[in-house]
Amino acid sequence: MSVKVGQKAPDFEANAYVDGGFKKVKLADYKDKWVVVCFYPGDFTFV
Amino acid sequence: MASVAARYKELQDLGVEVLSCSVDSQFTHKIWQEVELSKMVDGGVPFPMLSDTGGNIGTLYGVYDEEGGVNIRGRFIIDPDGIIQAMEVLSPPVGRNFAELVRQVQAFQHVRKTGEPTPAGWQPGKKTLKPGPELVGKVWETWKIGD
């Protein structure tokens, strides 16, 4: 499975750290908004 | 992530929400924020840091590296209809260019608002193209590289 531009972004749900607390975040929570999703290899890495 | 956090306001001003995502747990995100990120950026990372243990989200987006067990550096711009408008994937050792992210968001927002395609290297205020039969073969007359 892989994604393409021009196609629907797959929805997901994840545990997140935000504003000092923990909560569940779903892409669907951001309906009608512009969203940037950034993946990165890991916390405490250097780039 | 710190570089995105440092200039997060520019994205907020464009109405953009940011979600970062790695295979680390939310608890590791918390510690990273407290011991390091908050010292690199005033207030630390202001957007949700998602935990993708197992790489399920990364797999959905084609950026999970099974061998390394990590998500590689993929960045997706998703429009208000939930459509992916842009994606950029870098291998781990090279970091992203924040200015180019902002430029792409501005360009996609312009296209969404006006329907006018933006030529290479477009920045807000620069010339756009009006597609139509009369433009075929005549782009050179209306737009020069660097315009």
mmCIF file of C-alpha atoms in Angstrom:
data_model
loop_
_atom_site.group_PDB
_atom_site.id
_atom_site.type_symbol
_atom_site.label_atom_id
_atom_site.label_comp_id
_atom_site.label_asym_id
_atom_site.label_seq_id
_atom_site.Cartn_x
_atom_site.Cartn_y
_atom_site.Cartn_z
ATOM 1 C CA MET A 1 0.000 0.000 0.000
ATOM 2 C CA SER A 2 1.372 3.368 -0.817
ATOM 3 C CA VAL A 3 0.019 6.840 -1.226
ATOM 4 C CA LYS A 4 -0.086 9.186 -4.206
ATOM 5 C CA VAL A 5 -0.621 12.891 -4.622
ATOM 6 C CA GLY A 6 -4.168 13.712 -5.661
ATOM 7 C CA GLN A 7 -5.527 10.848 -3.584
ATOM 8 C CA LYS A 8 -7.172 10.774 -0.192
ATOM 9 C CA ALA A 9 -4.726 10.739 2.716
ATOM 10 C CA PRO A 10 -5.212 7.520 4.726
ATOM 11 C CA ASP A 11 -6.815 8.217 8.081
ATOM 12 C CA PHE A 12 -4.987 7.177 11.223
ATOM 13 C CA GLU A 13 -5.276 7.372 14.978
ATOM 14 C CA ALA A 14 -2.329 7.609 17.340
ATOM 15 C CA ASN A 15 -1.378 8.344 20.912
ATOM 16 C CA ALA A 16 0.207 11.762 21.008
ATOM 17 C CA TYR A 17 2.075 14.026 23.334
ATOM 18 C CA VAL A 18 0.686 17.560 23.118
ATOM 19 C CA ASP A 19 0.659 20.578 25.419
ATOM 20 C CA GLY A 20 2.226 18.641 28.269
ATOM 21 C CA GLY A 21 -0.328 15.834 28.170
ATOM 22 C CA PHE A 22 -1.296 12.720 26.290
ATOM 23 C CA LYS A 23 -4.228 12.327 23.948
ATOM 24 C CA LYS A 24 -5.463 10.397 20.931
ATOM 25 C CA VAL A 25 -5.093 12.225 17.634
ATOM 26 C CA LYS A 26 -6.918 11.276 14.453
ATOM 27 C CA LEU A 27 -6.281 12.762 11.025
ATOM 28 C CA ALA A 28 -10.079 12.984 10.691
ATOM 29 C CA ASP A 29 -10.041 15.510 13.576
ATOM 30 C CA TYR A 30 -8.445 17.918 11.105
ATOM 31 C CA LYS A 31 -11.154 17.819 8.476
ATOM 32 C CA ASP A 32 -11.455 21.107 6.559
ATOM 33 C CA LYS A 33 -7.933 22.150 7.536
ATOM 34 C CA TRP A 34 -4.572 22.158 5.838
ATOM 35 C CA VAL A 35 -2.363 19.606 7.560
ATOM 36 C CA VAL A 36 1.350 18.852 7.301
ATOM 37 C CA VAL A 37 2.352 15.401 8.518
ATOM 38 C CA CYS A 38 6.088 15.015 9.158
ATOM 39 C CA PHE A 39 7.621 11.606 9.732
ATOM 40 C CA TYR A 40 11.133 11.377 11.149
ATOM 41 C CA PRO A 41 13.365 8.493 12.212
ATOM 42 C CA GLY A 42 13.389 9.077 15.930
ATOM 43 C CA ASP A 43 13.494 11.312 18.963
ATOM 44 C CA PHE A 44 16.983 12.382 20.027
ATOM 45 C CA THR A 45 18.386 12.015 16.522
ATOM 46 C CA PHE A 46 20.366 14.904 15.188
ATOM 47 C CA VAL A 47 18.867 16.244 11.980
ATOM 48 C CA MET B 1 11.413 18.827 14.406
ATOM 49 C CA ALA B 2 12.913 21.770 16.250
ATOM 50 C CA SER B 3 13.327 23.665 12.975
ATOM 51 C CA VAL B 4 9.635 23.237 12.196
ATOM 52 C CA ALA B 5 8.702 24.210 15.757
ATOM 53 C CA ALA B 6 10.846 27.348 15.595
ATOM 54 C CA ARG B 7 8.922 28.649 12.584
ATOM 55 C CA TYR B 8 5.571 27.068 13.412
ATOM 56 C CA LYS B 9 3.891 30.474 13.527
ATOM 57 C CA GLU B 10 4.470 30.936 9.785
ATOM 58 C CA LEU B 11 2.444 27.780 9.178
ATOM 59 C CA GLN B 12 -0.216 28.756 11.694
ATOM 60 C CA ASP B 13 -0.598 32.096 9.912
ATOM 61 C CA LEU B 14 -1.391 30.080 6.795
ATOM 62 C CA GLY B 15 -3.974 28.052 8.722
ATOM 63 C CA VAL B 16 -1.836 24.909 8.679
ATOM 64 C CA GLU B 17 -1.808 22.292 11.448
ATOM 65 C CA VAL B 18 1.313 20.190 11.955
ATOM 66 C CA LEU B 19 1.531 16.601 13.190
ATOM 67 C CA SER B 20 4.916 14.988 13.708
ATOM 68 C CA CYS B 21 5.225 11.238 13.802
ATOM 69 C CA SER B 22 7.895 8.730 14.783
ATOM 70 C CA VAL B 23 7.949 5.204 16.168
ATOM 71 C CA ASP B 24 8.805 6.537 19.637
ATOM 72 C CA SER B 25 6.197 6.327 22.370
ATOM 73 C CA GLN B 26 4.339 9.425 23.558
ATOM 74 C CA PHE B 27 6.314 9.064 26.780
ATOM 75 C CA THR B 28 9.618 9.337 24.920
ATOM 76 C CA HIS B 29 8.224 12.382 23.076
ATOM 77 C CA LYS B 30 7.522 13.961 26.465
ATOM 78 C CA ILE B 31 11.061 13.393 27.705
ATOM 79 C CA TRP B 32 12.576 14.628 24.425
ATOM 80 C CA GLN B 33 10.486 17.764 24.692
ATOM 81 C CA GLU B 34 11.493 18.362 28.302
ATOM 82 C CA VAL B 35 15.208 17.633 28.150
ATOM 83 C CA GLU B 36 16.078 18.879 24.672
ATOM 84 C CA LEU B 37 13.463 20.448 22.389
ATOM 85 C CA SER B 38 12.345 22.990 24.976
ATOM 86 C CA LYS B 39 15.968 24.163 25.145
ATOM 87 C CA MET B 40 16.227 24.510 21.358
ATOM 88 C CA VAL B 41 12.926 26.303 20.820
ATOM 89 C CA ASP B 42 11.152 28.625 23.215
ATOM 90 C CA GLY B 43 8.253 26.631 24.634
ATOM 91 C CA GLY B 44 9.299 23.451 22.808
ATOM 92 C CA VAL B 45 7.352 21.721 20.058
ATOM 93 C CA PRO B 46 3.849 23.251 20.001
ATOM 94 C CA PHE B 47 2.132 20.655 17.808
ATOM 95 C CA PRO B 48 1.042 17.059 18.577
ATOM 96 C CA MET B 49 3.864 14.522 18.469
ATOM 97 C CA LEU B 50 2.368 11.223 17.392
ATOM 98 C CA SER B 51 3.522 7.812 18.507
ATOM 99 C CA ASP B 52 3.623 5.268 15.680
ATOM 100 C CA THR B 53 4.959 2.221 17.522
ATOM 101 C CA GLY B 54 5.044 -0.634 15.048
ATOM 102 C CA GLY B 55 5.150 1.777 12.124
ATOM 103 C CA ASN B 56 1.509 1.280 11.136
ATOM 104 C CA ILE B 57 0.977 4.881 10.078
ATOM 105 C CA GLY B 58 4.349 4.994 8.347
ATOM 106 C CA THR B 59 3.417 1.833 6.464
ATOM 107 C CA LEU B 60 0.136 3.422 5.317
ATOM 108 C CA TYR B 61 2.123 6.361 3.953
ATOM 109 C CA GLY B 62 4.912 4.271 2.443
ATOM 110 C CA VAL B 63 7.640 5.666 4.702
ATOM 111 C CA TYR B 64 8.185 2.833 7.197
ATOM 112 C CA ASP B 65 11.575 1.181 6.896
ATOM 113 C CA GLU B 66 11.054 -2.347 8.187
ATOM 114 C CA GLU B 67 14.745 -3.149 8.330
ATOM 115 C CA GLY B 68 15.580 -0.161 10.517
ATOM 116 C CA GLY B 69 12.245 -0.249 12.328
ATOM 117 C CA VAL B 70 11.814 3.497 11.859
ATOM 118 C CA ASN B 71 9.870 5.957 9.744
ATOM 119 C CA ILE B 72 12.022 7.723 7.191
ATOM 120 C CA ARG B 73 11.765 11.458 6.633
ATOM 121 C CA GLY B 74 8.474 11.812 4.775
ATOM 122 C CA ARG B 75 6.486 15.020 4.647
ATOM 123 C CA PHE B 76 2.927 15.274 3.331
ATOM 124 C CA ILE B 77 0.795 18.342 2.639
ATOM 125 C CA ILE B 78 -2.899 17.462 2.985
ATOM 126 C CA ASP B 79 -5.595 19.886 1.828
ATOM 127 C CA PRO B 80 -8.920 20.664 3.587
ATOM 128 C CA ASP B 81 -10.616 17.908 1.551
ATOM 129 C CA GLY B 82 -8.140 15.369 2.937
ATOM 130 C CA ILE B 83 -6.313 15.035 -0.387
ATOM 131 C CA ILE B 84 -2.533 14.679 -0.426
ATOM 132 C CA GLN B 85 -1.232 17.571 -2.523
ATOM 133 C CA ALA B 86 2.496 17.132 -1.968
ATOM 134 C CA MET B 87 4.888 14.583 -0.598
ATOM 135 C CA GLU B 88 8.620 14.678 -0.045
ATOM 136 C CA VAL B 89 10.672 11.778 1.223
ATOM 137 C CA LEU B 90 14.307 12.124 2.268
ATOM 138 C CA SER B 91 16.639 9.456 3.531
ATOM 139 C CA PRO B 92 17.574 9.995 7.178
ATOM 140 C CA PRO B 93 20.857 11.946 7.060
ATOM 141 C CA VAL B 94 19.501 15.022 5.258
ATOM 142 C CA GLY B 95 17.123 17.415 6.984
ATOM 143 C CA ARG B 96 14.215 19.253 5.429
ATOM 144 C CA ASN B 97 14.041 22.807 4.074
ATOM 145 C CA PHE B 98 11.340 24.623 5.990
ATOM 146 C CA ALA B 99 11.190 27.543 3.543
ATOM 147 C CA GLU B 100 10.291 25.168 0.727
ATOM 148 C CA LEU B 101 7.499 23.649 2.807
ATOM 149 C CA VAL B 102 6.002 27.102 3.353
ATOM 150 C CA ARG B 103 6.391 27.965 -0.336
ATOM 151 C CA GLN B 104 4.594 24.796 -1.391
ATOM 152 C CA VAL B 105 1.739 25.407 1.056
ATOM 153 C CA GLN B 106 1.370 28.957 -0.261
ATOM 154 C CA ALA B 107 1.385 27.724 -3.852
ATOM 155 C CA PHE B 108 -1.226 25.000 -3.219
ATOM 156 C CA GLN B 109 -3.406 27.454 -1.311
ATOM 157 C CA HIS B 110 -3.136 29.905 -4.215
ATOM 158 C CA VAL B 111 -4.132 27.229 -6.711
ATOM 159 C CA ARG B 112 -7.062 26.175 -4.534
ATOM 160 C CA LYS B 113 -8.295 29.760 -4.253
ATOM 161 C CA THR B 114 -7.755 30.979 -7.804
ATOM 162 C CA GLY B 115 -7.427 27.873 -9.981
ATOM 163 C CA GLU B 116 -4.284 29.428 -11.468
ATOM 164 C CA PRO B 117 -1.315 27.060 -11.755
ATOM 165 C CA THR B 118 1.945 28.386 -10.340
ATOM 166 C CA PRO B 119 5.128 28.063 -12.406
ATOM 167 C CA ALA B 120 8.486 26.720 -11.168
ATOM 168 C CA GLY B 121 9.845 28.528 -8.127
ATOM 169 C CA TRP B 122 6.671 30.596 -7.714
ATOM 170 C CA GLN B 123 6.420 32.799 -4.650
ATOM 171 C CA PRO B 124 3.376 34.799 -3.493
ATOM 172 C CA GLY B 125 2.985 37.921 -5.614
ATOM 173 C CA LYS B 126 4.754 36.380 -8.594
ATOM 174 C CA LYS B 127 3.180 35.688 -11.959
ATOM 175 C CA THR B 128 0.897 32.688 -12.454
ATOM 176 C CA LEU B 129 -0.226 31.032 -15.677
ATOM 177 C CA LYS B 130 -3.687 31.097 -17.248
ATOM 178 C CA PRO B 131 -3.995 27.763 -19.031
ATOM 179 C CA GLY B 132 -5.934 27.638 -22.280
ATOM 180 C CA PRO B 133 -5.488 26.975 -25.979
ATOM 181 C CA GLU B 134 -3.877 30.369 -26.528
ATOM 182 C CA LEU B 135 -1.098 29.555 -24.024
ATOM 183 C CA VAL B 136 0.017 26.396 -25.825
ATOM 184 C CA GLY B 137 3.509 26.960 -27.169
ATOM 185 C CA LYS B 138 3.454 30.532 -25.831
ATOM 186 C CA VAL B 139 4.562 30.062 -22.252
ATOM 187 C CA TRP B 140 7.925 31.519 -23.317
ATOM 188 C CA GLU B 141 6.213 34.797 -24.202
ATOM 189 C CA THR B 142 4.456 35.257 -20.868
ATOM 190 C CA TRP B 143 6.790 33.650 -18.370
ATOM 191 C CA LYS B 144 10.579 33.587 -18.117
ATOM 192 C CA ILE B 145 12.634 31.335 -15.865
ATOM 193 C CA GLY B 146 13.152 33.315 -12.673
ATOM 194 C CA ASP B 147 9.912 35.326 -13.050
#
